[in-house]
Amino acid sequence: MAKLARLRGIKIAYDEAGEGAPVVLLHGFPFNRSMWREQTDSLSNAWRVIAPDLRGHGETSVAGEVATMEEMAEDVAGLLDELNISRAVVVGLSMGGYVALAFFRKFRERVRALILADTRPQADTDDGRRAREETARRALAEGMGMVADSMLPKLLAPLTREHKAEVFARVREMIVGTDPRGAAAALRGMAARRDQTDLLPEINVPTLIVVGTEDVLTPPSDAETMHAKIEGSRLVKIEGAGHVSNVERPEDFNRALGEFLASLQR
Ligand code: MLT
């Protein structure tokens, strides 16, 4: 059952499990906190895990026609305030990574360490922005089935699509379960996001970068760029995973996460 917080004029749903130092898990687009199930189970032995639904996703309210990465980052900060957490490890996958970078820019003193998975620092191209607006309009007019149909071939690695029917079904279910208004607002927010490349050299907390070797949306080359620009960062490639590497290869993803988090406690 989701926990609920009312803040910043919206209702935020989140999962919370375990005790210890806090780790916040930020999901991708157009998913929800359930994508972190395996990570929540594995980390909550040693950490206090908090996984919110970002605005417009899952059980969190839709608010307005544009949901910027900064607003989502402020929601996360508000939730941490509500939970009396001053500092946390921040983990973001894809759009969650955009939010994690926006969070670092605004609230760097609250970030103990960063994990950036299947994400990128650069802003959209003009073509990318136009495509997002088109998808936003179609999602509002036709519903999320078309978003699922157009995204799924790119989200998952060929091996996942062919041999892991349950992963395919789980990802599809998250997409079609997203409110089209929330998806459209996030698409417009992602289209408006700033380039964060200049922030990377300023990241002075332990950082792990994770990418699926088959990720075609935010490919390994993006991860390598972040790794080169974030001093002291670690890079782990998840063999055979696509863009949703934590769901496609949870054991490998959890191993990378677990080793990195253990290194913070030494
Ligand atoms: C995501 O998985 O969050 C999205 O693919 C990110 C994006 O569309 O840029």
mmCIF file of C-alpha atoms and ligand atoms in Angstrom:
data_model
loop_
_atom_site.group_PDB
_atom_site.id
_atom_site.type_symbol
_atom_site.label_atom_id
_atom_site.label_comp_id
_atom_site.label_asym_id
_atom_site.label_seq_id
_atom_site.Cartn_x
_atom_site.Cartn_y
_atom_site.Cartn_z
ATOM 1 C CA MET A 1 0.000 0.000 0.000
ATOM 2 C CA ALA A 2 1.297 3.389 -0.925
ATOM 3 C CA LYS A 3 2.105 5.934 1.726
ATOM 4 C CA LEU A 4 0.792 9.386 0.961
ATOM 5 C CA ALA A 5 2.196 12.848 1.579
ATOM 6 C CA ARG A 6 0.356 16.077 0.839
ATOM 7 C CA LEU A 7 2.744 18.826 -0.131
ATOM 8 C CA ARG A 8 3.257 21.563 -2.700
ATOM 9 C CA GLY A 9 -0.463 21.384 -3.526
ATOM 10 C CA ILE A 10 -0.382 17.743 -4.633
ATOM 11 C CA LYS A 11 -0.684 14.263 -3.197
ATOM 12 C CA ILE A 12 2.534 12.262 -3.492
ATOM 13 C CA ALA A 13 2.446 8.464 -3.242
ATOM 14 C CA TYR A 14 5.595 6.663 -2.171
ATOM 15 C CA ASP A 15 6.923 3.387 -0.851
ATOM 16 C CA GLU A 16 9.167 3.312 2.174
ATOM 17 C CA ALA A 17 10.999 0.225 3.439
ATOM 18 C CA GLY A 18 13.907 -0.597 5.726
ATOM 19 C CA GLU A 19 15.912 1.403 8.212
ATOM 20 C CA GLY A 20 19.248 3.136 8.049
ATOM 21 C CA ALA A 21 20.686 5.835 5.836
ATOM 22 C CA PRO A 22 18.176 6.977 3.199
ATOM 23 C CA VAL A 23 18.222 6.075 -0.491
ATOM 24 C CA VAL A 24 15.687 7.699 -2.834
ATOM 25 C CA LEU A 25 14.738 5.896 -6.058
ATOM 26 C CA LEU A 26 13.393 8.024 -8.952
ATOM 27 C CA HIS A 27 11.637 6.168 -11.745
ATOM 28 C CA GLY A 28 11.704 6.733 -15.509
ATOM 29 C CA PHE A 29 9.025 7.869 -17.968
ATOM 30 C CA PRO A 30 6.199 6.867 -18.141
ATOM 31 C CA PHE A 31 6.610 4.392 -15.317
ATOM 32 C CA ASN A 32 6.008 4.499 -11.580
ATOM 33 C CA ARG A 33 7.611 3.482 -8.303
ATOM 34 C CA SER A 34 6.773 -0.206 -8.888
ATOM 35 C CA MET A 35 9.710 -0.409 -11.294
ATOM 36 C CA TRP A 36 11.981 -0.390 -8.218
ATOM 37 C CA ARG A 37 10.416 -3.466 -6.599
ATOM 38 C CA GLU A 38 13.540 -5.645 -6.786
ATOM 39 C CA GLN A 39 15.828 -2.822 -5.684
ATOM 40 C CA THR A 40 13.565 -1.934 -2.754
ATOM 41 C CA ASP A 41 13.516 -5.569 -1.647
ATOM 42 C CA SER A 42 17.264 -5.958 -1.921
ATOM 43 C CA LEU A 43 18.341 -2.636 -0.398
ATOM 44 C CA SER A 44 15.901 -2.426 2.473
ATOM 45 C CA ASN A 45 18.004 -4.893 4.517
ATOM 46 C CA ALA A 46 20.540 -2.171 5.130
ATOM 47 C CA TRP A 47 19.030 1.116 3.933
ATOM 48 C CA ARG A 48 15.900 3.194 4.337
ATOM 49 C CA VAL A 49 14.493 3.094 0.826
ATOM 50 C CA ILE A 50 12.048 5.741 -0.406
ATOM 51 C CA ALA A 51 10.501 5.394 -3.860
ATOM 52 C CA PRO A 52 8.018 8.113 -4.837
ATOM 53 C CA ASP A 53 5.730 8.281 -7.828
ATOM 54 C CA LEU A 54 6.835 11.455 -9.596
ATOM 55 C CA ARG A 55 4.106 14.006 -10.337
ATOM 56 C CA GLY A 56 1.619 12.803 -12.935
ATOM 57 C CA HIS A 57 2.735 9.174 -12.564
ATOM 58 C CA GLY A 58 1.451 6.204 -10.579
ATOM 59 C CA GLU A 59 -0.734 7.358 -7.704
ATOM 60 C CA THR A 60 0.740 10.857 -7.449
ATOM 61 C CA SER A 61 -1.467 13.734 -8.614
ATOM 62 C CA VAL A 62 -1.330 15.207 -12.072
ATOM 63 C CA ALA A 63 -0.620 18.932 -11.721
ATOM 64 C CA GLY A 64 -0.823 21.251 -14.692
ATOM 65 C CA GLU A 65 0.103 20.859 -18.332
ATOM 66 C CA VAL A 66 3.881 20.909 -17.908
ATOM 67 C CA ALA A 67 5.795 19.059 -15.208
ATOM 68 C CA THR A 68 9.388 20.272 -15.227
ATOM 69 C CA MET A 69 12.345 18.322 -13.922
ATOM 70 C CA GLU A 70 12.864 21.146 -11.390
ATOM 71 C CA GLU A 71 9.305 20.817 -10.082
ATOM 72 C CA MET A 72 9.786 17.084 -9.707
ATOM 73 C CA ALA A 73 13.080 17.720 -7.881
ATOM 74 C CA GLU A 74 11.310 20.162 -5.562
ATOM 75 C CA ASP A 75 8.623 17.553 -4.886
ATOM 76 C CA VAL A 76 11.372 15.116 -3.889
ATOM 77 C CA ALA A 77 12.931 17.729 -1.592
ATOM 78 C CA GLY A 78 9.493 18.373 -0.074
ATOM 79 C CA LEU A 79 9.005 14.662 0.531
ATOM 80 C CA LEU A 80 12.424 14.418 2.205
ATOM 81 C CA ASP A 81 11.463 17.374 4.430
ATOM 82 C CA GLU A 82 8.234 15.620 5.316
ATOM 83 C CA LEU A 83 10.213 12.499 6.276
ATOM 84 C CA ASN A 84 12.798 14.522 8.248
ATOM 85 C CA ILE A 85 15.584 13.452 5.910
ATOM 86 C CA SER A 86 18.265 16.043 5.330
ATOM 87 C CA ARG A 87 20.559 14.036 3.037
ATOM 88 C CA ALA A 88 20.098 10.942 0.886
ATOM 89 C CA VAL A 89 21.648 8.823 -1.806
ATOM 90 C CA VAL A 90 19.718 9.782 -4.953
ATOM 91 C CA VAL A 91 19.163 7.160 -7.646
ATOM 92 C CA GLY A 92 17.497 8.089 -10.927
ATOM 93 C CA LEU A 93 16.820 6.058 -14.045
ATOM 94 C CA SER A 94 16.289 7.896 -17.315
ATOM 95 C CA MET A 95 13.770 10.705 -16.557
ATOM 96 C CA GLY A 96 14.543 9.953 -12.913
ATOM 97 C CA GLY A 97 18.168 10.738 -13.799
ATOM 98 C CA TYR A 98 17.117 14.089 -15.287
ATOM 99 C CA VAL A 99 15.326 14.774 -11.997
ATOM 100 C CA ALA A 100 18.368 13.612 -10.001
ATOM 101 C CA LEU A 101 20.585 16.076 -11.893
ATOM 102 C CA ALA A 102 18.044 18.884 -11.393
ATOM 103 C CA PHE A 103 17.954 17.918 -7.700
ATOM 104 C CA PHE A 104 21.745 18.055 -7.451
ATOM 105 C CA ARG A 105 21.798 21.502 -9.083
ATOM 106 C CA LYS A 106 19.228 22.873 -6.634
ATOM 107 C CA PHE A 107 19.965 20.932 -3.454
ATOM 108 C CA ARG A 108 23.501 19.590 -3.700
ATOM 109 C CA GLU A 109 24.026 19.679 0.057
ATOM 110 C CA ARG A 110 21.239 17.112 0.359
ATOM 111 C CA VAL A 111 22.921 14.568 -1.935
ATOM 112 C CA ARG A 112 25.138 12.024 -0.234
ATOM 113 C CA ALA A 113 25.852 10.099 -3.436
ATOM 114 C CA LEU A 114 24.355 9.830 -6.923
ATOM 115 C CA ILE A 115 23.421 6.894 -9.099
ATOM 116 C CA LEU A 116 22.601 7.801 -12.677
ATOM 117 C CA ALA A 117 21.152 4.895 -14.631
ATOM 118 C CA ASP A 118 20.297 4.825 -18.337
ATOM 119 C CA THR A 119 20.154 8.597 -18.508
ATOM 120 C CA ARG A 120 21.980 11.499 -20.102
ATOM 121 C CA PRO A 121 22.945 15.074 -19.295
ATOM 122 C CA GLN A 122 22.133 16.783 -22.581
ATOM 123 C CA ALA A 123 18.877 18.553 -23.459
ATOM 124 C CA ASP A 124 16.602 17.459 -26.298
ATOM 125 C CA THR A 125 17.328 18.432 -29.871
ATOM 126 C CA ASP A 126 14.729 20.515 -31.735
ATOM 127 C CA ASP A 127 13.531 17.368 -33.503
ATOM 128 C CA GLY A 128 13.324 15.595 -30.152
ATOM 129 C CA ARG A 129 11.186 18.414 -28.729
ATOM 130 C CA ARG A 130 8.828 18.326 -31.694
ATOM 131 C CA ALA A 131 8.471 14.556 -31.347
ATOM 132 C CA ARG A 132 7.688 14.920 -27.631
ATOM 133 C CA GLU A 133 4.920 17.459 -28.349
ATOM 134 C CA GLU A 134 3.452 15.157 -30.995
ATOM 135 C CA THR A 135 3.513 12.236 -28.544
ATOM 136 C CA ALA A 136 1.938 14.413 -25.833
ATOM 137 C CA ARG A 137 -0.936 15.361 -28.137
ATOM 138 C CA ARG A 138 -1.452 11.800 -29.304
ATOM 139 C CA ALA A 139 -1.342 10.450 -25.753
ATOM 140 C CA LEU A 140 -4.058 12.930 -24.758
ATOM 141 C CA ALA A 141 -6.192 12.135 -27.816
ATOM 142 C CA GLU A 142 -5.664 8.370 -28.127
ATOM 143 C CA GLY A 143 -4.544 7.166 -24.695
ATOM 144 C CA MET A 144 -1.388 5.438 -23.547
ATOM 145 C CA GLY A 145 -1.658 2.318 -25.738
ATOM 146 C CA MET A 146 0.018 4.159 -28.608
ATOM 147 C CA VAL A 147 2.795 5.379 -26.311
ATOM 148 C CA ALA A 148 3.395 1.789 -25.194
ATOM 149 C CA ASP A 149 3.404 0.517 -28.771
ATOM 150 C CA SER A 150 5.844 3.151 -29.965
ATOM 151 C CA MET A 151 8.157 3.003 -26.932
ATOM 152 C CA LEU A 152 8.393 -0.710 -26.151
ATOM 153 C CA PRO A 153 10.517 -1.742 -29.134
ATOM 154 C CA LYS A 154 13.116 0.850 -28.079
ATOM 155 C CA LEU A 155 12.869 0.439 -24.304
ATOM 156 C CA LEU A 156 13.767 -3.209 -23.986
ATOM 157 C CA ALA A 157 16.712 -5.174 -25.333
ATOM 158 C CA PRO A 158 15.879 -7.716 -28.066
ATOM 159 C CA LEU A 159 16.649 -10.581 -25.663
ATOM 160 C CA THR A 160 14.218 -9.173 -23.096
ATOM 161 C CA ARG A 161 11.494 -8.715 -25.719
ATOM 162 C CA GLU A 162 11.909 -12.227 -27.031
ATOM 163 C CA HIS A 163 12.534 -14.233 -23.875
ATOM 164 C CA LYS A 164 11.117 -12.326 -20.929
ATOM 165 C CA ALA A 165 7.398 -12.012 -21.559
ATOM 166 C CA GLU A 166 6.765 -11.088 -17.921
ATOM 167 C CA VAL A 167 9.144 -8.105 -18.127
ATOM 168 C CA PHE A 168 7.536 -6.957 -21.365
ATOM 169 C CA ALA A 169 4.076 -7.238 -19.772
ATOM 170 C CA ARG A 170 5.180 -5.446 -16.597
ATOM 171 C CA VAL A 171 6.677 -2.494 -18.483
ATOM 172 C CA ARG A 172 3.658 -2.266 -20.781
ATOM 173 C CA GLU A 173 1.332 -2.299 -17.794
ATOM 174 C CA MET A 174 3.204 0.599 -16.162
ATOM 175 C CA ILE A 175 2.949 2.623 -19.380
ATOM 176 C CA VAL A 176 -0.740 2.027 -20.048
ATOM 177 C CA GLY A 177 -1.509 2.647 -16.366
ATOM 178 C CA THR A 178 -0.064 6.175 -16.539
ATOM 179 C CA ASP A 179 -2.567 9.020 -16.751
ATOM 180 C CA PRO A 180 -2.191 10.529 -20.273
ATOM 181 C CA ARG A 181 -2.329 14.015 -18.731
ATOM 182 C CA GLY A 182 0.591 13.143 -16.460
ATOM 183 C CA ALA A 183 2.533 11.653 -19.364
ATOM 184 C CA ALA A 184 1.879 14.711 -21.555
ATOM 185 C CA ALA A 185 3.015 17.048 -18.763
ATOM 186 C CA ALA A 186 6.211 15.047 -18.255
ATOM 187 C CA LEU A 187 6.905 14.969 -22.006
ATOM 188 C CA ARG A 188 6.594 18.759 -22.097
ATOM 189 C CA GLY A 189 8.749 19.033 -18.988
ATOM 190 C CA MET A 190 11.443 16.822 -20.480
ATOM 191 C CA ALA A 191 11.324 18.817 -23.726
ATOM 192 C CA ALA A 192 11.917 22.008 -21.711
ATOM 193 C CA ARG A 193 14.746 20.595 -19.611
ATOM 194 C CA ARG A 194 18.067 22.352 -19.553
ATOM 195 C CA ASP A 195 21.366 20.891 -20.625
ATOM 196 C CA GLN A 196 23.115 19.650 -17.487
ATOM 197 C CA THR A 197 26.505 18.948 -19.080
ATOM 198 C CA ASP A 198 28.066 21.953 -17.325
ATOM 199 C CA LEU A 199 26.985 20.527 -13.976
ATOM 200 C CA LEU A 200 28.900 17.269 -14.352
ATOM 201 C CA PRO A 201 32.356 18.603 -13.357
ATOM 202 C CA GLU A 202 30.742 20.121 -10.249
ATOM 203 C CA ILE A 203 29.480 16.758 -9.017
ATOM 204 C CA ASN A 204 31.681 16.116 -6.024
ATOM 205 C CA VAL A 205 29.850 13.244 -4.351
ATOM 206 C CA PRO A 206 30.471 9.540 -5.002
ATOM 207 C CA THR A 207 28.740 8.714 -8.274
ATOM 208 C CA LEU A 208 27.842 5.471 -9.972
ATOM 209 C CA ILE A 209 26.757 5.438 -13.601
ATOM 210 C CA VAL A 210 24.886 2.395 -14.871
ATOM 211 C CA VAL A 211 23.830 1.594 -18.424
ATOM 212 C CA GLY A 212 22.460 -1.396 -20.287
ATOM 213 C CA THR A 213 24.783 -2.424 -23.114
ATOM 214 C CA GLU A 214 21.707 -2.573 -25.401
ATOM 215 C CA ASP A 215 20.224 0.773 -24.344
ATOM 216 C CA VAL A 216 19.367 2.594 -27.577
ATOM 217 C CA LEU A 217 17.557 5.546 -25.939
ATOM 218 C CA THR A 218 20.401 6.671 -23.673
ATOM 219 C CA PRO A 219 23.226 4.562 -25.086
ATOM 220 C CA PRO A 220 26.503 3.581 -23.432
ATOM 221 C CA SER A 221 28.181 6.541 -25.175
ATOM 222 C CA ASP A 222 26.086 8.917 -23.004
ATOM 223 C CA ALA A 223 27.129 7.000 -19.902
ATOM 224 C CA GLU A 224 30.776 7.203 -20.960
ATOM 225 C CA THR A 225 30.471 10.979 -21.413
ATOM 226 C CA MET A 226 29.089 11.334 -17.881
ATOM 227 C CA HIS A 227 31.778 9.020 -16.528
ATOM 228 C CA ALA A 228 34.512 11.111 -18.187
ATOM 229 C CA LYS A 229 33.111 14.382 -16.816
ATOM 230 C CA ILE A 230 32.285 13.311 -13.255
ATOM 231 C CA GLU A 231 35.569 12.945 -11.454
ATOM 232 C CA GLY A 232 35.994 9.681 -9.582
ATOM 233 C CA SER A 233 32.740 8.231 -10.917
ATOM 234 C CA ARG A 234 32.303 4.520 -11.518
ATOM 235 C CA LEU A 235 30.713 3.111 -14.645
ATOM 236 C CA VAL A 236 28.998 -0.269 -14.758
ATOM 237 C CA LYS A 237 27.556 -1.685 -17.977
ATOM 238 C CA ILE A 238 24.778 -4.227 -17.565
ATOM 239 C CA GLU A 239 25.353 -6.864 -20.212
ATOM 240 C CA GLY A 240 22.330 -7.584 -22.401
ATOM 241 C CA ALA A 241 20.032 -5.017 -20.767
ATOM 242 C CA GLY A 242 18.224 -2.272 -22.654
ATOM 243 C CA HIS A 243 16.978 1.071 -21.319
ATOM 244 C CA VAL A 244 15.123 -0.342 -18.301
ATOM 245 C CA SER A 245 18.201 -2.127 -16.994
ATOM 246 C CA ASN A 246 16.989 -2.480 -13.392
ATOM 247 C CA VAL A 247 13.859 -4.362 -14.492
ATOM 248 C CA GLU A 248 15.510 -6.303 -17.313
ATOM 249 C CA ARG A 249 18.513 -7.509 -15.287
ATOM 250 C CA PRO A 250 17.650 -6.932 -11.612
ATOM 251 C CA GLU A 251 20.372 -9.204 -10.222
ATOM 252 C CA ASP A 252 23.179 -7.502 -12.132
ATOM 253 C CA PHE A 253 21.729 -4.078 -11.403
ATOM 254 C CA ASN A 254 21.380 -4.861 -7.688
ATOM 255 C CA ARG A 255 24.938 -6.158 -7.529
ATOM 256 C CA ALA A 256 26.263 -2.889 -8.987
ATOM 257 C CA LEU A 257 24.055 -0.854 -6.656
ATOM 258 C CA GLY A 258 24.914 -2.967 -3.611
ATOM 259 C CA GLU A 259 28.676 -2.804 -4.178
ATOM 260 C CA PHE A 260 28.586 0.935 -4.680
ATOM 261 C CA LEU A 261 26.421 1.540 -1.615
ATOM 262 C CA ALA A 262 28.624 -0.750 0.485
ATOM 263 C CA SER A 263 31.630 1.348 -0.526
ATOM 264 C CA LEU A 264 29.935 4.415 0.993
ATOM 265 C CA GLN A 265 29.704 2.708 4.362
ATOM 266 C CA ARG A 266 33.359 1.719 4.595
HETATM 267 C C1 MLT B 1 12.594 7.447 -19.687
HETATM 268 O O1 MLT B 1 12.750 6.206 -19.707
HETATM 269 O O2 MLT B 1 12.475 8.064 -18.618
HETATM 270 C C2 MLT B 1 12.508 8.180 -20.984
HETATM 271 O O3 MLT B 1 12.821 7.313 -22.034
HETATM 272 C C3 MLT B 1 13.396 9.376 -20.993
HETATM 273 C C4 MLT B 1 13.247 10.191 -22.232
HETATM 274 O O4 MLT B 1 12.257 10.037 -22.962
HETATM 275 O O5 MLT B 1 14.122 11.041 -22.483
#
